[in-house]
Coordinates of C-alpha atoms and ligand atoms in Angstrom, one line a residue:
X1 CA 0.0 0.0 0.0
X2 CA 3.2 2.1 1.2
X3 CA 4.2 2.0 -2.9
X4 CA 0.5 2.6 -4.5
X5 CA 1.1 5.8 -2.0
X6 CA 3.8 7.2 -4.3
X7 CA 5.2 9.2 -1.3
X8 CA 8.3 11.4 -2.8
X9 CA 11.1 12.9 -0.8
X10 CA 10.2 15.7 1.1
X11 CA 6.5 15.1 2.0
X12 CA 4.7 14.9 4.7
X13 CA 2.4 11.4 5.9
X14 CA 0.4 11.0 8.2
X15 CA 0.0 7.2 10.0
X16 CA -3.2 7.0 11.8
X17 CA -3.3 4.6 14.1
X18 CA 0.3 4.2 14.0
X19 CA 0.9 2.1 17.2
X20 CA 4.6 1.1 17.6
X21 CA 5.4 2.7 14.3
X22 CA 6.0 -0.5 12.5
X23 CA 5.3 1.2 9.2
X24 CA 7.8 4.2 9.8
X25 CA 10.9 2.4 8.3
X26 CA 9.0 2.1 4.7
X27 CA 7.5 5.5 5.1
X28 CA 11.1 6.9 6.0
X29 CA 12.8 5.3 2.9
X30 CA 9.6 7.2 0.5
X31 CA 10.1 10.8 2.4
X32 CA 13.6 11.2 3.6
X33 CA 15.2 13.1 6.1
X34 CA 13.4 16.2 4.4
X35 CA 10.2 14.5 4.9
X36 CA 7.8 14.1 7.5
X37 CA 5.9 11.3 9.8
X38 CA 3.5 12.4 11.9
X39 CA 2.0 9.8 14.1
X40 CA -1.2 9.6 16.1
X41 CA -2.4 6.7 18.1
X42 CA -4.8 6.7 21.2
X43 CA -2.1 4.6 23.3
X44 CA 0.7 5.9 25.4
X45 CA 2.1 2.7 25.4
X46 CA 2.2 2.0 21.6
X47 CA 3.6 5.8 20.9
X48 CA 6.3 5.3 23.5
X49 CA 7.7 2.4 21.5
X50 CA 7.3 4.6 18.5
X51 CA 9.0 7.2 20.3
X52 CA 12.2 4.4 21.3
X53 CA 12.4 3.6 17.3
X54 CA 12.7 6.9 16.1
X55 CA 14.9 7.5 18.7
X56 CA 16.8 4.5 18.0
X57 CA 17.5 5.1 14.2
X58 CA 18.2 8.9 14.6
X59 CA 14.8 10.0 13.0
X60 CA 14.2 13.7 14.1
X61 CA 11.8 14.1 11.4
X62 CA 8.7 12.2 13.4
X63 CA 6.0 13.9 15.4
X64 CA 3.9 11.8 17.3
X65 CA 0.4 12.5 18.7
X66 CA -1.8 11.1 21.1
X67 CA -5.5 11.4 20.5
X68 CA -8.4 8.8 19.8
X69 CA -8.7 9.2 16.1
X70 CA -12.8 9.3 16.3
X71 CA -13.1 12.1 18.8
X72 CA -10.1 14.4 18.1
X73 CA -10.5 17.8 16.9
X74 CA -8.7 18.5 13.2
X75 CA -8.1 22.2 14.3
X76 CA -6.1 21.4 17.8
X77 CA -4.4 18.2 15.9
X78 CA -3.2 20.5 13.3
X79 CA -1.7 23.1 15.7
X80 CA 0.1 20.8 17.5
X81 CA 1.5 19.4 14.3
X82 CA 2.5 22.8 13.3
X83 CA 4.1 23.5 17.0
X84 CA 6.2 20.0 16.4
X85 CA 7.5 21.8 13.0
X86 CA 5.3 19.8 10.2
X87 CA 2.6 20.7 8.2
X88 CA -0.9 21.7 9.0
X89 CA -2.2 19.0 6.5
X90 CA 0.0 16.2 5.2
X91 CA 0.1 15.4 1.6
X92 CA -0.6 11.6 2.4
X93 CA -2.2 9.7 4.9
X94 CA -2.3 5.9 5.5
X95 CA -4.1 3.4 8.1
X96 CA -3.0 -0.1 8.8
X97 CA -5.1 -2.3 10.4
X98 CA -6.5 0.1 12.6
X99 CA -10.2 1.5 11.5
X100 CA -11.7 -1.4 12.2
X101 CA -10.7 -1.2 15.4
X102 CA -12.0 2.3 16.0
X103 CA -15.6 2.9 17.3
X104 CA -17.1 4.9 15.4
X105 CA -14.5 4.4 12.5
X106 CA -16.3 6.8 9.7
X107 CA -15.2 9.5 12.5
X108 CA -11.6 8.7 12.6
X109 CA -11.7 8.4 8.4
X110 CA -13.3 11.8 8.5
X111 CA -10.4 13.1 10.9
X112 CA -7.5 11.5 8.5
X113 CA -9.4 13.3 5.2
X114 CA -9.3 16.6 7.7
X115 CA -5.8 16.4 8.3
X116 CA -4.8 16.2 5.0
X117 CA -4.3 18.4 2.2
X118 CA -5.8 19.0 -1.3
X119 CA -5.1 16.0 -3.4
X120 CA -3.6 13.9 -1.0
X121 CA -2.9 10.5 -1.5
X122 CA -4.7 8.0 0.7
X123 CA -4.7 4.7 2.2
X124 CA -6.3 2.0 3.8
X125 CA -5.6 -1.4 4.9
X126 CA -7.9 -3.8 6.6
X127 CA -8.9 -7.1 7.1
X128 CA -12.4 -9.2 6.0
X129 CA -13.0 -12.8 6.0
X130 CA -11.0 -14.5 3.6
X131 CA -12.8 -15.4 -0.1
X132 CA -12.6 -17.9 -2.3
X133 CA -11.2 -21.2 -2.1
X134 CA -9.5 -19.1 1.4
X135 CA -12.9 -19.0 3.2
X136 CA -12.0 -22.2 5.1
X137 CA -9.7 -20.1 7.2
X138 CA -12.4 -17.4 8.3
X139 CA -12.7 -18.8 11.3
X140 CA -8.7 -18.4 12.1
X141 CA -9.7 -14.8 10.7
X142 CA -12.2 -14.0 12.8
X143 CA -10.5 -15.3 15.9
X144 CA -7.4 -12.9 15.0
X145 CA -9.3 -10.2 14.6
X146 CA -11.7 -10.7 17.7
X147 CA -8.3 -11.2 19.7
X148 CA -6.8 -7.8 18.3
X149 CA -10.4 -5.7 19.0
X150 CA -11.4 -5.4 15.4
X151 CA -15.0 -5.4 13.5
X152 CA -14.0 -8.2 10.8
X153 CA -17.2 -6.6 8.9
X154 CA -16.4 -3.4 9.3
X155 CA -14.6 -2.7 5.2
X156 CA -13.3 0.3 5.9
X157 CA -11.4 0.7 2.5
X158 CA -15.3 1.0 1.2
X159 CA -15.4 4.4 2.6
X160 CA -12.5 5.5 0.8
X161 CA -14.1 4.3 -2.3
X162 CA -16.6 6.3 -1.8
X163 CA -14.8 9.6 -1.4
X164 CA -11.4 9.0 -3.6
X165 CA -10.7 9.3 -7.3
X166 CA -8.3 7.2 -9.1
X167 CA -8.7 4.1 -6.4
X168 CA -6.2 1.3 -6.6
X169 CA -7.2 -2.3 -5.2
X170 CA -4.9 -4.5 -4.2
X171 CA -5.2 -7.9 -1.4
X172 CA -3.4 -10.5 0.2
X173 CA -3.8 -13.7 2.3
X174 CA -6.7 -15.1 0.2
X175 CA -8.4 -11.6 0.1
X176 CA -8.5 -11.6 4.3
X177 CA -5.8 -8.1 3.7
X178 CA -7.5 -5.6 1.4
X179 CA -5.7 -2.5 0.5
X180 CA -7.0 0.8 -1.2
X181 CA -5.4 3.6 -2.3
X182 CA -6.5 7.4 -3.8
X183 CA -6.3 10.6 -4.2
X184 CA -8.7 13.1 -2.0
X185 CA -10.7 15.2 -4.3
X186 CA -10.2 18.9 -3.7
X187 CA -13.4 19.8 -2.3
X188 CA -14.2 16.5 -0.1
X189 CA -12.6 18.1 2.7
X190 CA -15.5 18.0 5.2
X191 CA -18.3 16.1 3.4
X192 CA -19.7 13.0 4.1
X193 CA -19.4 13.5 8.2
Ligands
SAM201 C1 -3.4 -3.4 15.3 S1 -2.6 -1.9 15.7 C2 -1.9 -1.4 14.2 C3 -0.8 -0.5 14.3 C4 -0.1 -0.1 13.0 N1 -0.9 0.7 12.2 C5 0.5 -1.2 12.3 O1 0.1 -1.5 11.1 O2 1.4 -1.9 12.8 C6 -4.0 -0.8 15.9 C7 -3.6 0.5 16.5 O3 -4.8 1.4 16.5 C8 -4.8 2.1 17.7 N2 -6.1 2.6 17.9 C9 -7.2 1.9 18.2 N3 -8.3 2.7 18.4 C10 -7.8 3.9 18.2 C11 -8.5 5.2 18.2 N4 -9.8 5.3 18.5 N5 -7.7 6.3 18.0 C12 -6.4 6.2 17.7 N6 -5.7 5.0 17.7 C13 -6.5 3.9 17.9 C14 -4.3 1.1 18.7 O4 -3.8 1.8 19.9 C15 -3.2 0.4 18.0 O5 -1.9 1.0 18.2

């Protein structure tokens, strides 16, 4: 999903839902040193080991943010972004496995489009039961994602469908992974709340 981003040096992504940052190493090799990552999961815990990692590898060019992506405020998230040195609004904005564990997750989807600029490029990827000849593994799939808190029915990537141009599809793991990627049309900013 990281690639069907087409990050380039210099910009700034958002990761919503970041946890421990596990996505930070691919996002670092798009953007650079001159680029950005800003960060924002509900957890202390998960963004302290995000902290430790950028720490670790000498990253000074990640701003991480704690908030609960549903009930955060757009405005106030974007001022503190600014404070930290970024961006108001990133140029791209990815979610890994994480809206479906958010209650209400249209909220937290409407927050990332909020938070990011004209024409950004963005990203979502989820899990569903697996199809196909796969389907025999649903209930593995629906145990991993009842352990980890998620809504195996939830299809998040649906809603940006909805609200993208130029979506890209891709999947994984007997379609249980679905990934979508697109490009925020310049006047969805604040519609479909
Ligand atoms: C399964 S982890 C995925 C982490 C990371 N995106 C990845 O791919 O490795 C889900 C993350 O979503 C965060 N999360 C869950 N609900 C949230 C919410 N309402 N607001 C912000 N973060 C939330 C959790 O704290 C956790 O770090």
């Amino acid at each position: 999903m990281i690639e069907l981003l087409e990050l380039t040096a210099g910009e700034q992504v958002l990761d919503l839902g970041c946890g421990t940052g596990m996505n930070f190493p691919l996002l670092q090799d798009q953007v650079g040193p001159n680029g950005r990552i800003v960060g924002i999961d509900r957890s202390a815990d998960m963004l302290a080991q995000a902290r430790k990692k950028a720490t670790r590898q000498g990253w000074d060019n990640v701003i991480l943010i704690q908030a609960d992506a549903t009930a955060l405020d757009p405005a106030e998230i974007s001022a503190q972004i600014t404070r930290a040195g970024g961006q108001a609004l990133s140029d791209a904005a990815l979610t890994t496995y994480a809206l479906s564990l958010m209650q209400p997750w249209q909220d937290a989807w409407t927050h990332m489009r909020m938070l990011t600029a004209e024409q950004a490029r963005l990203g979502v990827l989820d899990m569903q039961r697996p199809t196909g000849a796969s389907s025999v593994l649903t209930p593995l799939a629906r145990i991993a994602c009842w352990m980890g808190g998620a809504d195996i029915d939830a299809h998040p990537w649906t809603a940006l469908e909805r609200d993208c141009t130029d979506v890209r599809t891709a999947s994984a793991r007997g379609g249980h992974l679905q990934v979508r990627a697109g490009v925020k049309p310049s006047d969805a900013a604040t519609s479909h709340n």
